[in-house]
Amino acid sequence: MKAPSAGLTEAARWFLRHLQALPLLLLIGGAALDYNTPPRFSAEAFYTAAPMSAAALLSLRATILAGIGALAADFALLAHFGFIDDASGLSELATVATVSAFAVVVNRLMHYRNVRLESAREVALAVQRAVLPHPPTSIGSLRIAVRYQAAVKEAQIGGDLYGVQDTPYGVRCVVGDVRGKGMGAVKAVDVALGVFREAAEDEPTLADIAARLEKGLVREAERRAGLERAEGFVTGVLAEIPHCGDELRVFNRGHPPPLVLRPTGEVCSAEPSVPALPLCLAELGPGDGVTDTVPFPPGSCLLLYTDGLTEAKDRSGAFYDPVAALTGHAFAGPEDLLDTLLADVGHHTGGRITDDMALLAIARTYDRCAKT
């Protein structure tokens, strides 16, 4: 059994690899210290620490070998100094043997715990993939890419969502973030995406889709209990890219604003002209938001994301700034953009991802109507 390294930084992985030599170093160091010190000095602490450290860092076989090595080294040094028949020597050997046996038990307990955790993570990933299927990689003149970067939090399933659908009104997409985690968040994600897929085909405006989402999510929240029912909400942003033209429409309900990357390297933040409350909170205040129109000529790329991106911190506590990171750069396509972005976020945080990130990038390669 080796300690799991998922979610660790590169520096932590390097440290863990080298730390696996600790049991051997403890045995060698303990024996050397025992041999080169006065007879009444005992390195018992080193002999007991070796199998216990092996239990946490290494396999069952290595733990057993560390225990045998500790007993052998202690026995040899006790015999060398003539304490093998002494009561204190026998007591010391019994202590080392007991701790070694206990180390084997600890190793097995950690192994079974890691197996259960890994199984839970695999189930969580399967559920996540079932709820969030990948959209097509291209629709007409649009190229599409998505990424879901999960934070490692004991296999908790996040509430980030994305969806893309080709409709008579154009290509419509949604990115959102459900408050909370676990199966309650997954249910809300499932409801939101189901309502979106139906409403995107039927409703003439993004505001109408948002209204349908509001109703569906409020009904879903009423089935919850406790704080999830009283304080549940969903931030979300809807975007619509007409089949013809060089513009897109954006409707934002309390979500981080989308970014539009121009062919010139400029990055524009599509801030809402009228701020609106998240979904499920409309009754708390006036203003349902408005639909904003944003230039989106060929060569541009739309980036929708959840707040796991902008709330990613470095060691000093500074938040990640995607506008500054992406400005002045050219990308081969949406896949390249998202791969580069995730790598840069990982570098910024040192690999410490504390919140899920859903990323959706859509690039317009040409004017579909002008070409035909």
Short mmCIF file of C-alpha atoms in Angstrom, two decimals:
data_model
loop_
_atom_site.label_atom_id
_atom_site.label_comp_id
_atom_site.label_asym_id
_atom_site.label_seq_id
_atom_site.Cartn_x
_atom_site.Cartn_y
_atom_site.Cartn_z
CA MET A 1 0.00 0.00 0.00
CA LYS A 2 1.42 3.33 -1.04
CA ALA A 3 0.02 6.59 0.17
CA PRO A 4 -2.23 8.17 -2.49
CA SER A 5 -0.68 11.13 -4.29
CA ALA A 6 -3.81 12.48 -5.99
CA GLY A 7 -4.16 16.21 -5.52
CA LEU A 8 -0.55 16.68 -4.31
CA THR A 9 1.73 19.35 -5.72
CA GLU A 10 4.80 18.34 -7.68
CA ALA A 11 7.01 19.35 -4.75
CA ALA A 12 4.89 17.22 -2.42
CA ARG A 13 5.17 14.22 -4.76
CA TRP A 14 8.96 14.65 -4.87
CA PHE A 15 9.06 14.81 -1.06
CA LEU A 16 6.83 11.73 -0.76
CA ARG A 17 9.03 9.71 -3.12
CA HIS A 18 12.13 10.50 -1.08
CA LEU A 19 10.30 10.05 2.21
CA GLN A 20 9.76 6.39 1.33
CA ALA A 21 13.42 5.81 2.20
CA LEU A 22 12.74 6.88 5.80
CA PRO A 23 12.24 3.36 7.27
CA LEU A 24 15.62 2.20 5.93
CA LEU A 25 17.33 5.37 7.16
CA LEU A 26 15.82 4.87 10.62
CA LEU A 27 17.11 1.29 10.77
CA ILE A 28 20.61 2.21 9.60
CA GLY A 29 20.77 5.33 11.75
CA GLY A 30 19.44 3.52 14.82
CA ALA A 31 21.90 0.63 14.48
CA ALA A 32 24.83 3.00 13.93
CA LEU A 33 23.84 5.15 16.90
CA ASP A 34 23.32 2.07 19.09
CA TYR A 35 26.69 0.60 18.14
CA ASN A 36 28.68 3.81 18.66
CA THR A 37 27.20 4.88 22.00
CA PRO A 38 27.62 3.52 25.54
CA PRO A 39 26.06 0.10 26.23
CA ARG A 40 23.25 1.48 28.38
CA PHE A 41 22.08 3.76 25.56
CA SER A 42 19.21 2.26 23.51
CA ALA A 43 18.02 3.17 19.99
CA GLU A 44 14.66 1.53 20.65
CA ALA A 45 12.83 4.64 19.38
CA PHE A 46 14.47 4.24 15.95
CA TYR A 47 13.63 0.53 15.79
CA THR A 48 9.95 1.13 16.53
CA ALA A 49 9.71 4.17 14.25
CA ALA A 50 10.97 2.22 11.22
CA PRO A 51 8.00 -0.21 10.82
CA MET A 52 5.46 2.46 11.75
CA SER A 53 6.78 4.82 9.07
CA ALA A 54 6.79 1.93 6.59
CA ALA A 55 3.13 1.26 7.44
CA ALA A 56 2.19 4.78 6.37
CA LEU A 57 4.45 5.05 3.34
CA LEU A 58 5.02 1.61 1.85
CA SER A 59 3.44 -1.75 1.02
CA LEU A 60 2.52 -4.58 3.37
CA ARG A 61 5.63 -6.51 2.35
CA ALA A 62 7.88 -3.52 3.04
CA THR A 63 6.20 -3.02 6.43
CA ILE A 64 6.84 -6.64 7.40
CA LEU A 65 10.46 -6.41 6.23
CA ALA A 66 10.94 -3.20 8.21
CA GLY A 67 9.62 -4.96 11.33
CA ILE A 68 11.92 -7.95 10.78
CA GLY A 69 14.84 -5.60 10.16
CA ALA A 70 14.11 -3.67 13.33
CA LEU A 71 13.96 -6.88 15.40
CA ALA A 72 17.15 -8.20 13.80
CA ALA A 73 19.09 -4.99 14.39
CA ASP A 74 17.90 -4.69 17.98
CA PHE A 75 18.67 -8.36 18.70
CA ALA A 76 22.16 -8.07 17.19
CA LEU A 77 23.05 -4.96 19.21
CA LEU A 78 21.63 -6.40 22.43
CA ALA A 79 23.68 -9.57 21.89
CA HIS A 80 26.78 -7.51 21.10
CA PHE A 81 26.56 -5.65 24.41
CA GLY A 82 25.53 -8.73 26.41
CA PHE A 83 21.96 -7.65 27.21
CA ILE A 84 20.18 -10.41 25.31
CA ASP A 85 19.44 -12.36 28.49
CA ASP A 86 18.76 -9.28 30.56
CA ALA A 87 15.17 -8.39 31.50
CA SER A 88 15.54 -4.90 30.04
CA GLY A 89 16.82 -6.37 26.76
CA LEU A 90 13.95 -8.83 26.50
CA SER A 91 11.49 -6.05 27.29
CA GLU A 92 13.00 -3.92 24.55
CA LEU A 93 12.70 -6.76 22.02
CA ALA A 94 9.10 -7.35 23.05
CA THR A 95 8.32 -3.67 22.52
CA VAL A 96 9.85 -3.65 19.04
CA ALA A 97 7.97 -6.84 18.11
CA THR A 98 4.65 -5.46 19.39
CA VAL A 99 5.03 -2.17 17.53
CA SER A 100 6.03 -4.04 14.35
CA ALA A 101 2.91 -6.21 14.55
CA PHE A 102 0.77 -3.14 15.16
CA ALA A 103 2.39 -1.45 12.13
CA VAL A 104 1.13 -4.30 9.94
CA VAL A 105 -2.40 -3.74 11.26
CA VAL A 106 -2.13 0.02 10.60
CA ASN A 107 -0.89 -0.65 7.08
CA ARG A 108 -3.89 -2.86 6.30
CA LEU A 109 -6.35 -0.36 7.77
CA MET A 110 -4.89 2.43 5.64
CA HIS A 111 -4.98 0.19 2.58
CA TYR A 112 -8.67 -0.66 2.97
CA ARG A 113 -9.52 2.98 3.64
CA ASN A 114 -7.73 4.05 0.45
CA VAL A 115 -9.48 1.32 -1.53
CA ARG A 116 -12.87 2.55 -0.34
CA LEU A 117 -11.96 6.16 -1.06
CA GLU A 118 -10.72 5.31 -4.55
CA SER A 119 -13.92 3.38 -5.23
CA ALA A 120 -15.98 6.36 -4.08
CA ARG A 121 -13.99 8.64 -6.36
CA GLU A 122 -14.60 6.35 -9.33
CA VAL A 123 -18.34 6.30 -8.62
CA ALA A 124 -18.35 10.09 -8.26
CA LEU A 125 -16.54 10.47 -11.57
CA ALA A 126 -18.99 8.12 -13.30
CA VAL A 127 -21.94 10.10 -11.93
CA GLN A 128 -20.31 13.36 -12.99
CA ARG A 129 -19.76 12.09 -16.54
CA ALA A 130 -23.33 10.80 -16.77
CA VAL A 131 -24.77 14.13 -15.68
CA LEU A 132 -22.36 16.22 -17.75
CA PRO A 133 -21.93 14.54 -21.15
CA HIS A 134 -19.41 16.09 -23.51
CA PRO A 135 -20.93 18.36 -26.16
CA PRO A 136 -20.02 17.93 -29.84
CA THR A 137 -16.59 19.24 -30.76
CA SER A 138 -18.02 21.35 -33.59
CA ILE A 139 -21.34 22.84 -34.67
CA GLY A 140 -21.26 24.59 -38.02
CA SER A 141 -18.58 27.28 -37.86
CA LEU A 142 -18.08 26.81 -34.11
CA ARG A 143 -15.46 24.65 -32.44
CA ILE A 144 -16.22 23.58 -28.87
CA ALA A 145 -14.16 22.28 -25.95
CA VAL A 146 -14.99 21.62 -22.29
CA ARG A 147 -12.99 20.73 -19.21
CA TYR A 148 -14.06 19.77 -15.71
CA GLN A 149 -11.31 20.05 -13.12
CA ALA A 150 -12.45 18.47 -9.87
CA ALA A 151 -10.99 19.41 -6.52
CA VAL A 152 -9.86 16.44 -4.41
CA LYS A 153 -12.20 16.58 -1.41
CA GLU A 154 -12.87 13.04 -0.24
CA ALA A 155 -14.73 12.17 -3.45
CA GLN A 156 -17.34 14.91 -3.00
CA ILE A 157 -19.19 15.59 -6.25
CA GLY A 158 -19.32 19.24 -7.19
CA GLY A 159 -22.20 21.31 -8.47
CA ASP A 160 -20.57 22.92 -11.53
CA LEU A 161 -22.42 22.42 -14.79
CA TYR A 162 -22.19 23.15 -18.50
CA GLY A 163 -24.33 22.47 -21.54
CA VAL A 164 -24.31 23.24 -25.26
CA GLN A 165 -27.23 22.83 -27.67
CA ASP A 166 -27.82 23.65 -31.32
CA THR A 167 -31.28 25.22 -31.66
CA PRO A 168 -33.33 27.10 -34.28
CA TYR A 169 -32.24 30.31 -32.55
CA GLY A 170 -28.53 29.50 -32.73
CA VAL A 171 -26.09 27.61 -30.55
CA ARG A 172 -27.07 28.11 -26.94
CA CYS A 173 -24.94 27.24 -23.95
CA VAL A 174 -25.04 27.45 -20.18
CA VAL A 175 -22.43 27.33 -17.44
CA GLY A 176 -23.50 27.37 -13.80
CA ASP A 177 -22.52 26.62 -10.25
CA VAL A 178 -24.88 25.06 -7.69
CA ARG A 179 -24.27 26.00 -4.09
CA GLY A 180 -23.03 23.01 -2.11
CA LYS A 181 -21.71 19.57 -2.99
CA GLY A 182 -22.76 15.94 -2.87
CA MET A 183 -25.87 14.30 -4.27
CA GLY A 184 -28.04 17.33 -3.55
CA ALA A 185 -25.89 19.41 -5.87
CA VAL A 186 -25.96 16.66 -8.51
CA LYS A 187 -29.77 16.62 -8.43
CA ALA A 188 -29.84 20.38 -8.96
CA VAL A 189 -27.36 20.04 -11.84
CA ASP A 190 -29.51 17.35 -13.43
CA VAL A 191 -32.63 19.49 -13.12
CA ALA A 192 -30.89 22.59 -14.48
CA LEU A 193 -29.52 20.77 -17.53
CA GLY A 194 -32.84 19.04 -18.22
CA VAL A 195 -34.72 22.34 -18.11
CA PHE A 196 -32.06 24.03 -20.23
CA ARG A 197 -32.17 21.39 -22.97
CA GLU A 198 -35.94 21.68 -23.26
CA ALA A 199 -36.19 25.46 -22.90
CA ALA A 200 -33.31 26.14 -25.32
CA GLU A 201 -35.36 24.54 -28.10
CA ASP A 202 -38.63 26.28 -27.25
CA GLU A 203 -37.99 29.70 -25.76
CA PRO A 204 -37.28 32.64 -28.10
CA THR A 205 -35.02 34.57 -25.68
CA LEU A 206 -32.35 33.86 -23.09
CA ALA A 207 -34.45 35.67 -20.49
CA ASP A 208 -37.24 33.16 -21.09
CA ILE A 209 -34.80 30.28 -20.64
CA ALA A 210 -33.58 31.82 -17.37
CA ALA A 211 -37.20 32.11 -16.19
CA ARG A 212 -37.76 28.42 -16.92
CA LEU A 213 -34.56 27.56 -15.06
CA GLU A 214 -35.72 29.64 -12.11
CA LYS A 215 -39.01 27.75 -11.87
CA GLY A 216 -37.41 24.34 -12.24
CA LEU A 217 -34.68 24.99 -9.69
CA VAL A 218 -37.10 26.51 -7.17
CA ARG A 219 -39.25 23.37 -7.40
CA GLU A 220 -36.17 21.21 -6.95
CA ALA A 221 -34.99 23.28 -3.94
CA GLU A 222 -38.36 22.83 -2.23
CA ARG A 223 -37.65 19.09 -2.03
CA ARG A 224 -34.51 19.67 0.01
CA ALA A 225 -34.29 20.04 3.77
CA GLY A 226 -32.52 22.37 6.18
CA LEU A 227 -30.07 24.99 4.92
CA GLU A 228 -30.02 23.49 1.44
CA ARG A 229 -33.67 24.43 1.08
CA ALA A 230 -33.43 27.87 2.69
CA GLU A 231 -30.10 28.98 1.23
CA GLY A 232 -29.77 27.02 -1.99
CA PHE A 233 -29.08 29.00 -5.14
CA VAL A 234 -27.42 28.63 -8.54
CA THR A 235 -25.26 31.16 -10.33
CA GLY A 236 -25.44 30.83 -14.10
CA VAL A 237 -24.70 32.48 -17.40
CA LEU A 238 -26.48 31.79 -20.69
CA ALA A 239 -25.00 32.56 -24.09
CA GLU A 240 -26.50 32.44 -27.56
CA ILE A 241 -24.44 32.47 -30.75
CA PRO A 242 -26.62 33.00 -33.85
CA HIS A 243 -25.83 30.88 -36.87
CA CYS A 244 -25.15 34.04 -38.87
CA GLY A 245 -23.56 37.32 -37.91
CA ASP A 246 -20.66 38.44 -35.76
CA GLU A 247 -22.33 38.91 -32.35
CA LEU A 248 -23.40 36.83 -29.41
CA ARG A 249 -25.92 37.39 -26.66
CA VAL A 250 -25.23 36.90 -22.95
CA PHE A 251 -27.63 36.68 -20.01
CA ASN A 252 -26.00 36.57 -16.56
CA ARG A 253 -27.58 35.58 -13.24
CA GLY A 254 -24.93 36.29 -10.62
CA HIS A 255 -22.16 34.35 -12.37
CA PRO A 256 -18.56 35.35 -13.21
CA PRO A 257 -18.67 37.24 -16.54
CA PRO A 258 -17.66 35.38 -19.71
CA LEU A 259 -14.48 36.36 -21.52
CA VAL A 260 -14.17 36.99 -25.25
CA LEU A 261 -10.72 36.51 -26.75
CA ARG A 262 -10.18 38.61 -29.89
CA PRO A 263 -7.94 37.58 -32.79
CA THR A 264 -5.72 40.54 -31.84
CA GLY A 265 -4.92 39.01 -28.42
CA GLU A 266 -7.24 41.35 -26.55
CA VAL A 267 -9.41 39.78 -23.84
CA CYS A 268 -12.75 41.43 -23.07
CA SER A 269 -14.85 40.69 -20.01
CA ALA A 270 -18.56 40.57 -20.85
CA GLU A 271 -19.76 42.24 -17.66
CA PRO A 272 -23.56 42.39 -17.35
CA SER A 273 -24.98 45.85 -17.97
CA VAL A 274 -27.57 45.21 -15.24
CA PRO A 275 -26.48 42.92 -12.37
CA ALA A 276 -28.96 40.22 -11.41
CA LEU A 277 -29.34 37.85 -8.47
CA PRO A 278 -28.51 34.16 -8.85
CA LEU A 279 -31.23 31.71 -9.78
CA CYS A 280 -33.59 30.74 -6.92
CA LEU A 281 -33.08 34.16 -5.30
CA ALA A 282 -35.15 36.35 -7.62
CA GLU A 283 -37.81 36.90 -4.96
CA LEU A 284 -35.25 38.65 -2.73
CA GLY A 285 -34.97 41.72 -4.93
CA PRO A 286 -36.05 43.42 -8.13
CA GLY A 287 -34.31 43.03 -11.46
CA ASP A 288 -34.19 39.82 -13.45
CA GLY A 289 -31.24 40.90 -15.56
CA VAL A 290 -31.01 41.84 -19.22
CA THR A 291 -29.58 40.27 -22.34
CA ASP A 292 -26.36 41.93 -23.48
CA THR A 293 -24.99 41.81 -27.03
CA VAL A 294 -21.25 41.29 -27.45
CA PRO A 295 -19.17 41.44 -30.67
CA PHE A 296 -18.06 37.95 -31.73
CA PRO A 297 -16.42 38.05 -35.16
CA PRO A 298 -14.63 35.11 -36.82
CA GLY A 299 -11.39 34.29 -35.03
CA SER A 300 -12.85 35.08 -31.60
CA CYS A 301 -13.25 32.63 -28.75
CA LEU A 302 -15.80 32.68 -25.94
CA LEU A 303 -14.72 31.39 -22.52
CA LEU A 304 -17.34 30.51 -19.90
CA TYR A 305 -16.14 29.32 -16.49
CA THR A 306 -17.11 28.84 -12.86
CA ASP A 307 -15.61 30.68 -9.91
CA GLY A 308 -13.14 27.89 -9.19
CA LEU A 309 -11.00 29.58 -11.86
CA THR A 310 -11.00 33.13 -10.49
CA GLU A 311 -10.85 32.03 -6.86
CA ALA A 312 -7.76 29.87 -7.34
CA LYS A 313 -5.04 31.26 -5.06
CA ASP A 314 -1.27 31.13 -5.01
CA ARG A 315 0.79 30.73 -1.82
CA SER A 316 0.50 34.43 -1.01
CA GLY A 317 -3.31 34.35 -1.31
CA ALA A 318 -3.48 36.21 -4.64
CA PHE A 319 -6.40 35.19 -6.86
CA TYR A 320 -5.88 33.96 -10.40
CA ASP A 321 -6.62 36.60 -13.08
CA PRO A 322 -7.60 34.91 -16.37
CA VAL A 323 -7.79 38.24 -18.23
CA ALA A 324 -4.17 39.08 -17.45
CA ALA A 325 -3.07 35.49 -18.08
CA LEU A 326 -4.70 35.23 -21.53
CA THR A 327 -4.13 38.73 -22.88
CA GLY A 328 -1.69 38.87 -25.76
CA HIS A 329 -1.67 35.13 -26.42
CA ALA A 330 -2.82 33.25 -29.50
CA PHE A 331 -4.31 29.76 -29.34
CA ALA A 332 -4.72 27.11 -32.01
CA GLY A 333 -8.29 26.48 -30.90
CA PRO A 334 -10.52 26.00 -27.86
CA GLU A 335 -8.78 22.76 -26.85
CA ASP A 336 -5.42 24.52 -26.81
CA LEU A 337 -6.92 27.41 -24.87
CA LEU A 338 -8.32 25.22 -22.10
CA ASP A 339 -5.21 23.04 -21.86
CA THR A 340 -3.02 26.13 -21.54
CA LEU A 341 -5.38 27.72 -19.04
CA LEU A 342 -5.49 24.68 -16.76
CA ALA A 343 -1.72 24.34 -16.87
CA ASP A 344 -1.33 28.01 -15.96
CA VAL A 345 -3.82 27.72 -13.08
CA GLY A 346 -1.93 24.68 -11.80
CA HIS A 347 1.31 26.66 -11.91
CA HIS A 348 -0.34 29.60 -10.13
CA THR A 349 -1.71 27.45 -7.30
CA GLY A 350 1.17 25.01 -7.09
CA GLY A 351 -1.30 22.23 -7.89
CA ARG A 352 -3.55 22.96 -4.90
CA ILE A 353 -7.05 22.90 -6.40
CA THR A 354 -9.58 23.80 -3.68
CA ASP A 355 -12.73 24.18 -5.78
CA ASP A 356 -14.14 22.55 -8.89
CA MET A 357 -13.75 24.31 -12.23
CA ALA A 358 -16.02 23.94 -15.23
CA LEU A 359 -14.63 25.51 -18.41
CA LEU A 360 -16.38 25.90 -21.76
CA ALA A 361 -14.66 27.45 -24.78
CA ILE A 362 -16.33 28.14 -28.14
CA ALA A 363 -14.38 29.52 -31.09
CA ARG A 364 -15.93 30.98 -34.26
CA THR A 365 -13.72 29.96 -37.17
CA TYR A 366 -15.60 31.71 -39.98
CA ASP A 367 -18.86 33.49 -40.85
CA ARG A 368 -21.13 30.58 -41.69
CA CYS A 369 -23.57 32.66 -43.77
CA ALA A 370 -20.86 34.59 -45.62
CA LYS A 371 -19.19 31.36 -46.69
CA THR A 372 -22.38 29.88 -48.09
#
